[in-house]
Amino acid sequence: EFRGADVVTDAAESVSDGGAGTVSDVCYGAGRFRNLAVNNGILWFNDGYRLTTAGNLTNAGSIGLNINPQDTRTPELHISGNLVNNGYISLYPRSVFTVAGGLSGSGNISIYGLPVTCEVLGVWNQNGGIVNLGGSGLDGFVLKAIAFNAQNNTTVSGNGTMEAPVTITSGTMSPGNSSGTIIVKGDLTLEAGAKLEMEIAGTAHDRITQNTGAAGTALGGVLEVTTIGDFDDEVLHTSTYDILTSDRVLAGAFTNAASGARLNTADGKG
């Protein structure tokens, strides 16, 4: 047990309530990791293990919250201060991940199944990397933050709800892991360095829905459309696709797609 000192991990650690092939909570439980401040290795939380850090955490390695299919106990990681993530964070079904302060860094955060709780009580400044909201389940996953700001070529992908004002300064919004939907509950701002990547597959297509914000959606940057799947077989000359909708004000324009103008698809099919 480490008392009165910060804990730095540089190797693989598996933390669990017990079970074959893992380190038992009896030996390496909350006492060992209570003052966790820096992770440079692999830190894996299994089967109901819960950790609340004493303060800020910097992650330059890999952190995973996982659960065995036969178990129902929830792995939880609560950061009491700010989180700087320049590594990898993987959230599996029934995991709970919260940050009491802000989140920053250029690392990746990915959702692998539902339900997952991911909540940042401060501002989330993503300075590169990938934020993947998961494969499916708009009602099952909600990313919460005071605000979500993406810059330095960040990619936001997957399916889910972002309950925050979202600003893409320099980066890409690409719903789905093929075609999919992102719901933004808050204002959505696409600045000059933003790119909106949308896929159309016949009757299925990417969609962004913005609602509940005060200012609505401000368009900017570029729009890129790609056809996938059965597009050639299913598309009709009368087909229309609502790729971005808002129940508030929809203002601005993409720099490469003026209102009423023709936009060629990125794959050259249309």
Tab-separated table of C-alpha atoms in Angstrom:
chain	number	residue	atom	x	y	z
A	1	GLU	CA	0.000	0.000	0.000
A	2	PHE	CA	1.279	3.465	-0.941
A	3	ARG	CA	0.471	6.253	1.510
A	4	GLY	CA	1.158	9.940	1.035
A	5	ALA	CA	2.736	9.489	-2.400
A	6	ASP	CA	1.578	9.537	-5.984
A	7	VAL	CA	1.403	6.202	-7.780
A	8	VAL	CA	2.875	5.786	-11.264
A	9	THR	CA	2.258	2.592	-13.233
A	10	ASP	CA	4.732	1.578	-15.931
A	11	ALA	CA	3.751	-2.049	-16.492
A	12	ALA	CA	0.625	-4.123	-17.047
A	13	GLU	CA	-1.712	-4.278	-14.050
A	14	SER	CA	-4.955	-6.248	-13.879
A	15	VAL	CA	-7.241	-5.239	-11.028
A	16	SER	CA	-10.158	-7.430	-10.011
A	17	ASP	CA	-12.225	-8.857	-7.195
A	18	GLY	CA	-10.535	-12.135	-7.945
A	19	GLY	CA	-10.543	-14.795	-10.595
A	20	ALA	CA	-8.033	-16.806	-12.532
A	21	GLY	CA	-5.276	-14.853	-14.205
A	22	THR	CA	-5.942	-11.539	-12.453
A	23	VAL	CA	-4.473	-9.784	-9.445
A	24	SER	CA	-6.722	-10.149	-6.415
A	25	ASP	CA	-8.188	-7.115	-4.693
A	26	VAL	CA	-6.851	-8.582	-1.459
A	27	CYS	CA	-3.273	-7.781	-2.517
A	28	TYR	CA	-3.591	-4.937	-4.988
A	29	GLY	CA	-6.880	-3.189	-4.291
A	30	ALA	CA	-7.902	0.370	-3.507
A	31	GLY	CA	-4.944	0.875	-1.178
A	32	ARG	CA	-2.403	0.409	-3.936
A	33	PHE	CA	-4.073	2.599	-6.551
A	34	ARG	CA	-5.749	5.156	-4.297
A	35	ASN	CA	-3.148	7.843	-5.140
A	36	LEU	CA	-2.890	6.926	-8.814
A	37	ALA	CA	-1.610	10.000	-10.678
A	38	VAL	CA	0.103	8.715	-13.841
A	39	ASN	CA	-0.482	5.618	-15.956
A	40	ASN	CA	2.233	4.791	-18.483
A	41	GLY	CA	1.382	1.113	-18.778
A	42	ILE	CA	-1.767	-1.003	-19.049
A	43	LEU	CA	-4.375	-0.651	-16.309
A	44	TRP	CA	-7.394	-2.958	-16.596
A	45	PHE	CA	-10.421	-2.875	-14.272
A	46	ASN	CA	-12.529	-6.040	-14.173
A	47	ASP	CA	-15.704	-7.335	-12.528
A	48	GLY	CA	-16.938	-4.750	-10.105
A	49	TYR	CA	-13.632	-3.109	-9.244
A	50	ARG	CA	-14.176	0.555	-8.363
A	51	LEU	CA	-11.512	3.218	-8.031
A	52	THR	CA	-11.787	6.904	-7.171
A	53	THR	CA	-8.522	8.764	-7.647
A	54	ALA	CA	-7.338	11.249	-5.045
A	55	GLY	CA	-6.893	13.976	-7.651
A	56	ASN	CA	-5.753	14.503	-11.225
A	57	LEU	CA	-4.755	11.664	-13.551
A	58	THR	CA	-2.496	11.608	-16.612
A	59	ASN	CA	-2.890	8.600	-18.888
A	60	ALA	CA	-0.161	7.919	-21.452
A	61	GLY	CA	-0.820	4.182	-21.556
A	62	SER	CA	-3.992	2.121	-21.786
A	63	ILE	CA	-6.950	1.966	-19.388
A	64	GLY	CA	-9.799	-0.488	-19.815
A	65	LEU	CA	-13.038	-1.065	-17.925
A	66	ASN	CA	-14.260	-4.564	-18.695
A	67	ILE	CA	-16.676	-7.159	-17.354
A	68	ASN	CA	-17.022	-10.899	-17.873
A	69	PRO	CA	-20.258	-11.838	-19.711
A	70	GLN	CA	-21.292	-14.025	-16.756
A	71	ASP	CA	-20.860	-11.197	-14.244
A	72	THR	CA	-23.192	-8.301	-13.474
A	73	ARG	CA	-20.898	-6.223	-11.265
A	74	THR	CA	-19.968	-2.797	-12.613
A	75	PRO	CA	-16.338	-1.687	-13.094
A	76	GLU	CA	-16.020	1.996	-12.236
A	77	LEU	CA	-13.298	4.630	-12.558
A	78	HIS	CA	-13.898	8.069	-11.061
A	79	ILE	CA	-11.319	10.826	-11.575
A	80	SER	CA	-11.604	13.330	-8.708
A	81	GLY	CA	-9.774	16.075	-10.608
A	82	ASN	CA	-8.763	16.634	-14.217
A	83	LEU	CA	-7.853	13.937	-16.731
A	84	VAL	CA	-5.147	14.321	-19.371
A	85	ASN	CA	-5.529	11.418	-21.774
A	86	ASN	CA	-2.743	10.920	-24.299
A	87	GLY	CA	-3.187	7.156	-24.446
A	88	TYR	CA	-6.139	4.805	-24.824
A	89	ILE	CA	-9.323	4.390	-22.782
A	90	SER	CA	-11.683	1.500	-23.588
A	91	LEU	CA	-15.145	1.297	-22.024
A	92	TYR	CA	-17.007	-2.017	-22.195
A	93	PRO	CA	-20.640	-2.829	-21.236
A	94	ARG	CA	-21.835	-1.696	-17.793
A	95	SER	CA	-18.699	0.339	-17.120
A	96	VAL	CA	-18.929	3.729	-15.390
A	97	PHE	CA	-16.373	6.437	-16.162
A	98	THR	CA	-16.576	9.946	-14.680
A	99	VAL	CA	-14.275	12.967	-14.501
A	100	ALA	CA	-15.004	15.582	-11.838
A	101	GLY	CA	-12.937	18.230	-13.622
A	102	GLY	CA	-12.017	18.690	-17.258
A	103	LEU	CA	-10.709	16.256	-19.852
A	104	SER	CA	-7.957	17.098	-22.331
A	105	GLY	CA	-5.310	15.406	-24.445
A	106	SER	CA	-4.877	13.709	-27.801
A	107	GLY	CA	-5.643	10.116	-26.815
A	108	ASN	CA	-8.406	7.788	-27.980
A	109	ILE	CA	-11.609	6.969	-26.097
A	110	SER	CA	-13.793	4.162	-27.468
A	111	ILE	CA	-17.065	2.517	-26.462
A	112	TYR	CA	-17.361	-1.249	-26.957
A	113	GLY	CA	-20.957	-2.178	-26.139
A	114	LEU	CA	-23.746	-0.855	-23.944
A	115	PRO	CA	-24.747	0.384	-21.467
A	116	VAL	CA	-21.846	2.699	-20.623
A	117	THR	CA	-21.758	5.842	-18.483
A	118	CYS	CA	-19.274	8.501	-19.624
A	119	GLU	CA	-19.591	11.860	-17.885
A	120	VAL	CA	-17.201	14.832	-17.690
A	121	LEU	CA	-18.341	17.505	-15.238
A	122	GLY	CA	-15.982	20.083	-16.743
A	123	VAL	CA	-15.031	20.981	-20.315
A	124	TRP	CA	-13.806	18.240	-22.670
A	125	ASN	CA	-11.013	19.608	-24.901
A	126	GLN	CA	-10.039	16.853	-27.346
A	127	ASN	CA	-6.741	17.821	-28.980
A	128	GLY	CA	-6.475	15.056	-31.597
A	129	GLY	CA	-7.086	11.336	-31.569
A	130	ILE	CA	-10.416	9.524	-31.861
A	131	VAL	CA	-13.588	9.610	-29.800
A	132	ASN	CA	-15.720	6.641	-30.898
A	133	LEU	CA	-19.220	6.592	-29.424
A	134	GLY	CA	-19.737	2.896	-30.154
A	135	GLY	CA	-21.382	0.701	-32.720
A	136	SER	CA	-25.085	1.228	-31.980
A	137	GLY	CA	-27.610	2.305	-29.411
A	138	LEU	CA	-28.599	5.956	-29.462
A	139	ASP	CA	-30.638	5.506	-26.297
A	140	GLY	CA	-28.021	3.351	-24.587
A	141	PHE	CA	-24.996	5.669	-24.685
A	142	VAL	CA	-24.822	9.326	-23.736
A	143	LEU	CA	-21.591	11.310	-23.566
A	144	LYS	CA	-22.051	14.180	-21.111
A	145	ALA	CA	-19.845	17.255	-20.642
A	146	ILE	CA	-20.150	20.971	-19.930
A	147	ALA	CA	-18.815	21.458	-23.466
A	148	PHE	CA	-17.026	19.304	-26.046
A	149	ASN	CA	-14.348	20.993	-28.150
A	150	ALA	CA	-12.477	19.113	-30.895
A	151	GLN	CA	-9.300	20.410	-32.489
A	152	ASN	CA	-6.000	19.278	-34.035
A	153	ASN	CA	-7.648	16.808	-36.434
A	154	THR	CA	-9.803	14.994	-33.870
A	155	THR	CA	-12.232	12.400	-35.253
A	156	VAL	CA	-15.649	11.923	-33.637
A	157	SER	CA	-17.358	8.754	-34.877
A	158	GLY	CA	-19.788	6.013	-33.862
A	159	ASN	CA	-23.434	6.100	-32.784
A	160	GLY	CA	-24.673	7.875	-29.700
A	161	THR	CA	-25.790	11.068	-28.019
A	162	MET	CA	-23.490	13.936	-27.105
A	163	GLU	CA	-25.165	15.881	-24.325
A	164	ALA	CA	-23.043	19.024	-24.597
A	165	PRO	CA	-22.462	22.026	-26.827
A	166	VAL	CA	-20.132	20.647	-29.515
A	167	THR	CA	-17.544	22.714	-31.381
A	168	ILE	CA	-15.382	21.183	-34.114
A	169	THR	CA	-12.515	23.619	-34.664
A	170	SER	CA	-10.181	21.298	-36.545
A	171	GLY	CA	-11.382	17.753	-36.993
A	172	THR	CA	-13.944	15.401	-38.451
A	173	MET	CA	-17.444	14.332	-37.484
A	174	SER	CA	-18.180	10.960	-39.056
A	175	PRO	CA	-21.345	9.295	-37.691
A	176	GLY	CA	-21.401	5.519	-37.377
A	177	ASN	CA	-18.730	2.926	-37.974
A	178	SER	CA	-20.423	2.496	-41.314
A	179	SER	CA	-23.676	4.443	-41.592
A	180	GLY	CA	-24.967	5.741	-38.261
A	181	THR	CA	-26.363	8.624	-36.229
A	182	ILE	CA	-24.996	11.141	-33.742
A	183	ILE	CA	-27.443	13.219	-31.727
A	184	VAL	CA	-26.119	16.507	-30.337
A	185	LYS	CA	-28.119	17.852	-27.387
A	186	GLY	CA	-26.679	21.343	-27.355
A	187	ASP	CA	-25.406	23.852	-29.902
A	188	LEU	CA	-23.323	22.446	-32.768
A	189	THR	CA	-20.619	24.623	-34.316
A	190	LEU	CA	-18.595	23.475	-37.323
A	191	GLU	CA	-15.758	25.948	-37.765
A	192	ALA	CA	-13.579	26.553	-40.830
A	193	GLY	CA	-11.250	23.631	-40.051
A	194	ALA	CA	-14.071	21.110	-39.622
A	195	LYS	CA	-15.068	18.310	-41.967
A	196	LEU	CA	-18.406	16.506	-41.948
A	197	GLU	CA	-18.065	13.008	-43.426
A	198	MET	CA	-21.353	11.371	-44.389
A	199	GLU	CA	-21.981	7.957	-45.936
A	200	ILE	CA	-25.076	7.060	-47.980
A	201	ALA	CA	-25.994	3.419	-48.524
A	202	GLY	CA	-29.222	3.297	-50.456
A	203	THR	CA	-32.003	3.693	-47.891
A	204	ALA	CA	-29.562	3.902	-44.957
A	205	HIS	CA	-27.390	6.932	-44.407
A	206	ASP	CA	-25.426	8.908	-41.844
A	207	ARG	CA	-27.310	11.490	-39.870
A	208	ILE	CA	-26.595	14.217	-37.339
A	209	THR	CA	-29.524	15.532	-35.326
A	210	GLN	CA	-29.033	18.666	-33.241
A	211	ASN	CA	-31.558	19.840	-30.659
A	212	THR	CA	-32.102	21.594	-27.299
A	213	GLY	CA	-29.359	24.193	-27.828
A	214	ALA	CA	-29.850	27.936	-27.594
A	215	ALA	CA	-28.093	28.957	-30.826
A	216	GLY	CA	-28.702	25.850	-32.946
A	217	THR	CA	-26.266	24.729	-35.642
A	218	ALA	CA	-23.606	26.867	-37.328
A	219	LEU	CA	-22.230	25.308	-40.509
A	220	GLY	CA	-18.660	25.757	-41.714
A	221	GLY	CA	-15.743	23.768	-43.050
A	222	VAL	CA	-16.307	21.142	-45.729
A	223	LEU	CA	-18.885	18.451	-46.425
A	224	GLU	CA	-17.715	15.101	-47.803
A	225	VAL	CA	-20.257	12.523	-49.008
A	226	THR	CA	-19.383	8.919	-49.902
A	227	THR	CA	-21.652	6.157	-51.230
A	228	ILE	CA	-21.399	2.672	-49.701
A	229	GLY	CA	-23.192	-0.666	-49.746
A	230	ASP	CA	-26.283	-0.951	-51.973
A	231	PHE	CA	-26.393	2.689	-53.003
A	232	ASP	CA	-26.177	1.948	-56.751
A	233	ASP	CA	-29.045	-0.579	-56.579
A	234	GLU	CA	-31.391	1.342	-54.269
A	235	VAL	CA	-30.995	5.025	-55.060
A	236	LEU	CA	-33.695	6.678	-57.204
A	237	HIS	CA	-33.658	9.999	-58.984
A	238	THR	CA	-36.256	11.143	-56.453
A	239	SER	CA	-34.258	10.014	-53.379
A	240	THR	CA	-33.508	12.599	-50.704
A	241	TYR	CA	-31.351	12.273	-47.583
A	242	ASP	CA	-31.607	14.423	-44.460
A	243	ILE	CA	-28.020	14.208	-43.262
A	244	LEU	CA	-28.136	17.082	-40.760
A	245	THR	CA	-31.244	18.403	-39.054
A	246	SER	CA	-31.861	20.899	-36.260
A	247	ASP	CA	-34.925	21.973	-34.331
A	248	ARG	CA	-33.213	25.324	-33.738
A	249	VAL	CA	-31.567	27.797	-36.121
A	250	LEU	CA	-29.524	26.246	-38.942
A	251	ALA	CA	-27.094	28.936	-40.133
A	252	GLY	CA	-23.951	29.260	-42.208
A	253	ALA	CA	-22.763	27.099	-45.093
A	254	PHE	CA	-20.099	24.591	-46.030
A	255	THR	CA	-17.264	26.158	-47.992
A	256	ASN	CA	-17.556	23.537	-50.744
A	257	ALA	CA	-21.341	23.198	-50.865
A	258	ALA	CA	-23.343	26.360	-51.372
A	259	SER	CA	-27.112	26.184	-50.958
A	260	GLY	CA	-28.625	24.592	-54.059
A	261	ALA	CA	-25.259	23.715	-55.564
A	262	ARG	CA	-24.153	20.279	-56.759
A	263	LEU	CA	-21.615	18.404	-54.605
A	264	ASN	CA	-19.692	15.528	-56.135
A	265	THR	CA	-19.249	12.476	-53.919
A	266	ALA	CA	-15.773	11.693	-52.638
A	267	ASP	CA	-15.794	8.316	-54.427
A	268	GLY	CA	-16.690	9.879	-57.774
A	269	LYS	CA	-20.023	8.038	-58.134
A	270	GLY	CA	-22.247	11.058	-58.023
